[in-house]
mmCIF file of C-alpha atoms in Angstrom:
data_model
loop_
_atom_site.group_PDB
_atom_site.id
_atom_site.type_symbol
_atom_site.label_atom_id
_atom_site.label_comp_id
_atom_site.label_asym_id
_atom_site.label_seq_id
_atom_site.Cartn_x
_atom_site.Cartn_y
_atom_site.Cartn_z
ATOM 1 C CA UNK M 1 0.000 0.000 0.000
ATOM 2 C CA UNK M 2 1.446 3.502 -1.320
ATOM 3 C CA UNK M 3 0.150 6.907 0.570
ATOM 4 C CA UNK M 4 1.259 9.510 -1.082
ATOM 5 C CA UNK M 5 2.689 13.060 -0.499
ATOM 6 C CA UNK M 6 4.962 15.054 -2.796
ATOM 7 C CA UNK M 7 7.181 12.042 -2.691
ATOM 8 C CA UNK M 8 6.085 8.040 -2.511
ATOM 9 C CA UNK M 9 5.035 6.419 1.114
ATOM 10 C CA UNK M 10 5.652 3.193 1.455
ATOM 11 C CA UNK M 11 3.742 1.528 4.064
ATOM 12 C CA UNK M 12 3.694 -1.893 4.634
ATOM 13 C CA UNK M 13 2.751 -4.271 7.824
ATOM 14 C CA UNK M 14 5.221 -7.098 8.918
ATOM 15 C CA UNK M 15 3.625 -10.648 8.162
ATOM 16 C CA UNK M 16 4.991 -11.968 11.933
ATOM 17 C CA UNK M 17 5.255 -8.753 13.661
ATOM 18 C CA UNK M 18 3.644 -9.989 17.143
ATOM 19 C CA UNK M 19 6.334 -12.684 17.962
ATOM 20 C CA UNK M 20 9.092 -10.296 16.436
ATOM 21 C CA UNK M 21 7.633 -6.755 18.495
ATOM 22 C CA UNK M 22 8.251 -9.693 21.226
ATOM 23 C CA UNK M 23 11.687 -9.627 20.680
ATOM 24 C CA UNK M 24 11.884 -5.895 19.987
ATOM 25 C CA UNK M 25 10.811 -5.048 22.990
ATOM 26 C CA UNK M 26 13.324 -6.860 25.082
ATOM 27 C CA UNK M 27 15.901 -5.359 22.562
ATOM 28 C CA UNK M 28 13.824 -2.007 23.820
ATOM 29 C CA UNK M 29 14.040 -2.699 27.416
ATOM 30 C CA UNK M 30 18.187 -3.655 27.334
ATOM 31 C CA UNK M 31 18.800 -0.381 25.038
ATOM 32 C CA UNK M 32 20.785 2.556 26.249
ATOM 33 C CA UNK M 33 18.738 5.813 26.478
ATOM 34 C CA UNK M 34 21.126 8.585 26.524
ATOM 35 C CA UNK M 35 18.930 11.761 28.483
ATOM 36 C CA UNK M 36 21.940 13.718 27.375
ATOM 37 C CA UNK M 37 21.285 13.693 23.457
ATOM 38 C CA UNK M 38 19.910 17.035 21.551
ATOM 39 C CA UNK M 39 17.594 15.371 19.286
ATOM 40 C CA UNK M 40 13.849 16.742 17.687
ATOM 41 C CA UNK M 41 12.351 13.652 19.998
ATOM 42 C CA UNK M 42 11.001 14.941 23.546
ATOM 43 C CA UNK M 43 10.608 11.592 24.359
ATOM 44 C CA UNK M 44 13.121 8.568 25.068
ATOM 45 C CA UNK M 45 15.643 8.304 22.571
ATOM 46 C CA UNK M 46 17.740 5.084 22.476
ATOM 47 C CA UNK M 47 21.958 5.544 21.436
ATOM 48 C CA UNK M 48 22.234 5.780 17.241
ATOM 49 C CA UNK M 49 23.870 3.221 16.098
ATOM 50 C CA UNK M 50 21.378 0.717 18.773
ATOM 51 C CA UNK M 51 22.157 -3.191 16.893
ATOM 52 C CA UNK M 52 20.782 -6.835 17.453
ATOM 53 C CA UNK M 53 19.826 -9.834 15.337
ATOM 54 C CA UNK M 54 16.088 -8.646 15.492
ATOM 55 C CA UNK M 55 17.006 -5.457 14.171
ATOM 56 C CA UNK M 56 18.868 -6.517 11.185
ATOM 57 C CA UNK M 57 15.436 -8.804 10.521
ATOM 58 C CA UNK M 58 13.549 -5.450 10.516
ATOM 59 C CA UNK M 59 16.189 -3.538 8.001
ATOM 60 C CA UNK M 60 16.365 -6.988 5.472
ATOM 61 C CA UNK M 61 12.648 -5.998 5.182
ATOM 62 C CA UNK M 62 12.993 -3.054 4.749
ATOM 63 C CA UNK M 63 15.432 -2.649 2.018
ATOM 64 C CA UNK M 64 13.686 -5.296 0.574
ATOM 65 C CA UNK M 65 10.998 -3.383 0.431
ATOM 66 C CA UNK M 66 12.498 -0.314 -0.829
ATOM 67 C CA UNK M 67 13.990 -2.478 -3.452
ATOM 68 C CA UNK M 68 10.645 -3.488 -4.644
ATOM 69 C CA UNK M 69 9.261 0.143 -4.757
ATOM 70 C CA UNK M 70 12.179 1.454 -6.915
ATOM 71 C CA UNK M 71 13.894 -1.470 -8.634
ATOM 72 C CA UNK M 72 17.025 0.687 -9.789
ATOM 73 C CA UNK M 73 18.495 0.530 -6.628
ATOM 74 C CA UNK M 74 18.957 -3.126 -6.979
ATOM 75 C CA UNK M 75 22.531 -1.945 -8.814
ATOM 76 C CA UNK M 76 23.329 -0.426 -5.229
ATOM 77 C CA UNK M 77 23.996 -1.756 -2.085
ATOM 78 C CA UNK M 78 21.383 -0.481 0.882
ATOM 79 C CA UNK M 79 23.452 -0.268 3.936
ATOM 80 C CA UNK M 80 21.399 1.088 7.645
ATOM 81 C CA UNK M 81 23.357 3.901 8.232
ATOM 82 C CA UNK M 82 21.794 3.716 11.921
ATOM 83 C CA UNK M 83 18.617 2.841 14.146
ATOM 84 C CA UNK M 84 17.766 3.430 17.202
ATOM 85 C CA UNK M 85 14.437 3.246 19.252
ATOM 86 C CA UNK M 86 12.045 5.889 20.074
ATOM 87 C CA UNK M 87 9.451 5.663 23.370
ATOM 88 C CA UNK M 88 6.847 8.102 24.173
ATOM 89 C CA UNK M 89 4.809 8.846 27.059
ATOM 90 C CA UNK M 90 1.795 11.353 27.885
ATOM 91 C CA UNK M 91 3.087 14.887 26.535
ATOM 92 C CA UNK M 92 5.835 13.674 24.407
ATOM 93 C CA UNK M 93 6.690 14.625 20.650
ATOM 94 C CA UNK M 94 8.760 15.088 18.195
ATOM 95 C CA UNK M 95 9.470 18.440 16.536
ATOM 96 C CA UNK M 96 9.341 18.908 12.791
ATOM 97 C CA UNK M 97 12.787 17.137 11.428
ATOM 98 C CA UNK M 98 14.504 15.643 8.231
ATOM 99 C CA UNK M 99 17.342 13.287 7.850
ATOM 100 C CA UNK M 100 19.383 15.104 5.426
ATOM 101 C CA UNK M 101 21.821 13.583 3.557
ATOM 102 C CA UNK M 102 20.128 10.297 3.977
ATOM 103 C CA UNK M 103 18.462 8.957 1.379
ATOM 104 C CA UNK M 104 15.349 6.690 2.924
ATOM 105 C CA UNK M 105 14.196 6.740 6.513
ATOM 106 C CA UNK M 106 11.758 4.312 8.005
ATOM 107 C CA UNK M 107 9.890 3.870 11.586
ATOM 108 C CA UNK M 108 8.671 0.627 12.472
ATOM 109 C CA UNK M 109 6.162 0.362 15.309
ATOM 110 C CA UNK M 110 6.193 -1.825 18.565
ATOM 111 C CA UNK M 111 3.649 -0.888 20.536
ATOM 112 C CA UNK M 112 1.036 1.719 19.729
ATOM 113 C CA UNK M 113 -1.560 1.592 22.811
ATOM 114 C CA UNK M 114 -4.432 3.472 22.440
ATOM 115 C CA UNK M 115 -3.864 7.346 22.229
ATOM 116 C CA UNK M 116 -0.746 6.879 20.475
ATOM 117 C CA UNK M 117 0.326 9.968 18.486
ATOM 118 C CA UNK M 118 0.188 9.373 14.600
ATOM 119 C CA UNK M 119 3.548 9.839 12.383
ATOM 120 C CA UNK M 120 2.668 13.907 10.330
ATOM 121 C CA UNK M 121 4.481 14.512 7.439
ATOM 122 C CA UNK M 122 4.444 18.654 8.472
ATOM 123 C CA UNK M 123 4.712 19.884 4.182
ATOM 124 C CA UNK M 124 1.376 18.570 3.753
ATOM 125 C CA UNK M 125 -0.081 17.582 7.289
ATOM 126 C CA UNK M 126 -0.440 13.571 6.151
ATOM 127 C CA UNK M 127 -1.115 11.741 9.179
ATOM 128 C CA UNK M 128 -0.122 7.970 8.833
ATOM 129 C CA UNK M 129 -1.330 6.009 12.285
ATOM 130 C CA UNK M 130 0.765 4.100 14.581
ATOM 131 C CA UNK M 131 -0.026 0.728 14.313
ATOM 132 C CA UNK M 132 1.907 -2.280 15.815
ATOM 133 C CA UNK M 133 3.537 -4.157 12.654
ATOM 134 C CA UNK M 134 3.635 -1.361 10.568
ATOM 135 C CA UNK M 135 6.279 0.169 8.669
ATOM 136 C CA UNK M 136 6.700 3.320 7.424
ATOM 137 C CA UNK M 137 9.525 4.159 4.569
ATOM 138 C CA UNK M 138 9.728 8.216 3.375
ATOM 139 C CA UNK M 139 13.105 9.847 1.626
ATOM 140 C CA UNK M 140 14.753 10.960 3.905
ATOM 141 C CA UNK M 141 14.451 14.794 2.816
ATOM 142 C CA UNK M 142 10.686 14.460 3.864
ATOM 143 C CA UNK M 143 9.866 16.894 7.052
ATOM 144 C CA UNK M 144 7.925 14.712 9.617
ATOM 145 C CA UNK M 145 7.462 14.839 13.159
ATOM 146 C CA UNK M 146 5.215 13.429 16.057
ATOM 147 C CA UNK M 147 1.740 14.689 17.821
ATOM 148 C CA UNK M 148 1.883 14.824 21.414
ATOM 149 C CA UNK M 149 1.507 11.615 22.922
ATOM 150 C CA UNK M 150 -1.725 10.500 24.423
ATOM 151 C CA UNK M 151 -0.426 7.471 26.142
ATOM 152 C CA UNK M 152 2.099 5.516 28.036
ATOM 153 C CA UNK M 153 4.167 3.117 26.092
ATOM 154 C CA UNK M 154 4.357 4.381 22.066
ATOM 155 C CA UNK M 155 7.347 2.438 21.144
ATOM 156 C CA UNK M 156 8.982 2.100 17.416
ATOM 157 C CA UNK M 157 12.577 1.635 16.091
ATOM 158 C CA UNK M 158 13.748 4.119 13.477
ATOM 159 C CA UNK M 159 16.520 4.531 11.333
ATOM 160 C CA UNK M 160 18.242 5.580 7.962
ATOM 161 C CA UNK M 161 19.271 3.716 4.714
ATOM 162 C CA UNK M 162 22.152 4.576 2.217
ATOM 163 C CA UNK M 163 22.967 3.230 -0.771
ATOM 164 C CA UNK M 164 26.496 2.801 -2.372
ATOM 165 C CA UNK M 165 26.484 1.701 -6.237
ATOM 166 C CA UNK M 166 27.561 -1.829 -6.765
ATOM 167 C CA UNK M 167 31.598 -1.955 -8.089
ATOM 168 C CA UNK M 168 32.077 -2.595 -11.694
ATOM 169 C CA UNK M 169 34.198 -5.388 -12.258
#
């Protein structure tokens, strides 16, 4: 499913996501939250460059993904230039932000209790709803930010994707 803005949405939902988000979670609960970063998120904000086995799962997707949307790139390698997790709480947000010089970002939802804030893309004022499972993949050049929070608990993992052209040999 495509939503689309000035630029192509891709939104997709992952086919096992409960017994995964099972495993992202504890990935959530062992990550380091730095309360010292300057970031658009008033919210929890895990380190950068956060890593595990279920993450990688969750990036093979998604460049998989992004490799079906715009089969070009299939003569590049996608490489995650970083993820890290988000959590929000009653009252938190995210300011309007890109991820200049990136060239795809993505969030991917854990847990979205009820009264979670939705994803706005702030050019046009999209709103794309937090849903457990779902993924959302945007160029990176796309200004987005988060609603304030209506509940305890929002959780998703987001990150960045590059891509470096294949060699010639």
């Amino acid at each position: 499913m495509k939503a689309i803005e000035k630029y192509d949405i891709i939104i997709e939902k992952y086919p096992y996501y409960e017994s995964l988000n099972v495993r992202l979670m504890e990935d959530y609960r062992n990550a380091n939250f730095n309360k010292d970063y300057k970031t658009t998120v008033y919210g929890k904000h895990s380190d950068f460059f956060t890593k595990s086995p279920n993450i990688d799962k969750v990036v093979e997707w998604i460049k998989s993904l992004i490799c079906n949307d715009y089969p070009y790139l299939k003569e590049y390698v996608l490489i995650n230039g970083n993820s890290w997790f988000v959590g929000y709480d009653v009252g938190d947000y995210s300011a309007s932000h890109d991820h200049i010089p990136w060239l795809f970002s993505w969030i991917y939802y854990l847990n979205t209790p009820e009264g979670s804030a939705p994803l706005v893309f702030t050019t046009s004022g999209k709103k794309i709803t937090a849903e457990e499972g779902k993924v959302v993949i945007f160029p990176s050049l796309m200004r987005h930010g988060v609603s304030k929070n209506r509940c305890k608990d929002r959780m998703a993992l987001v990150g960045n994707i590059i891509a470096k052209p294949l060699p010639k040999w």
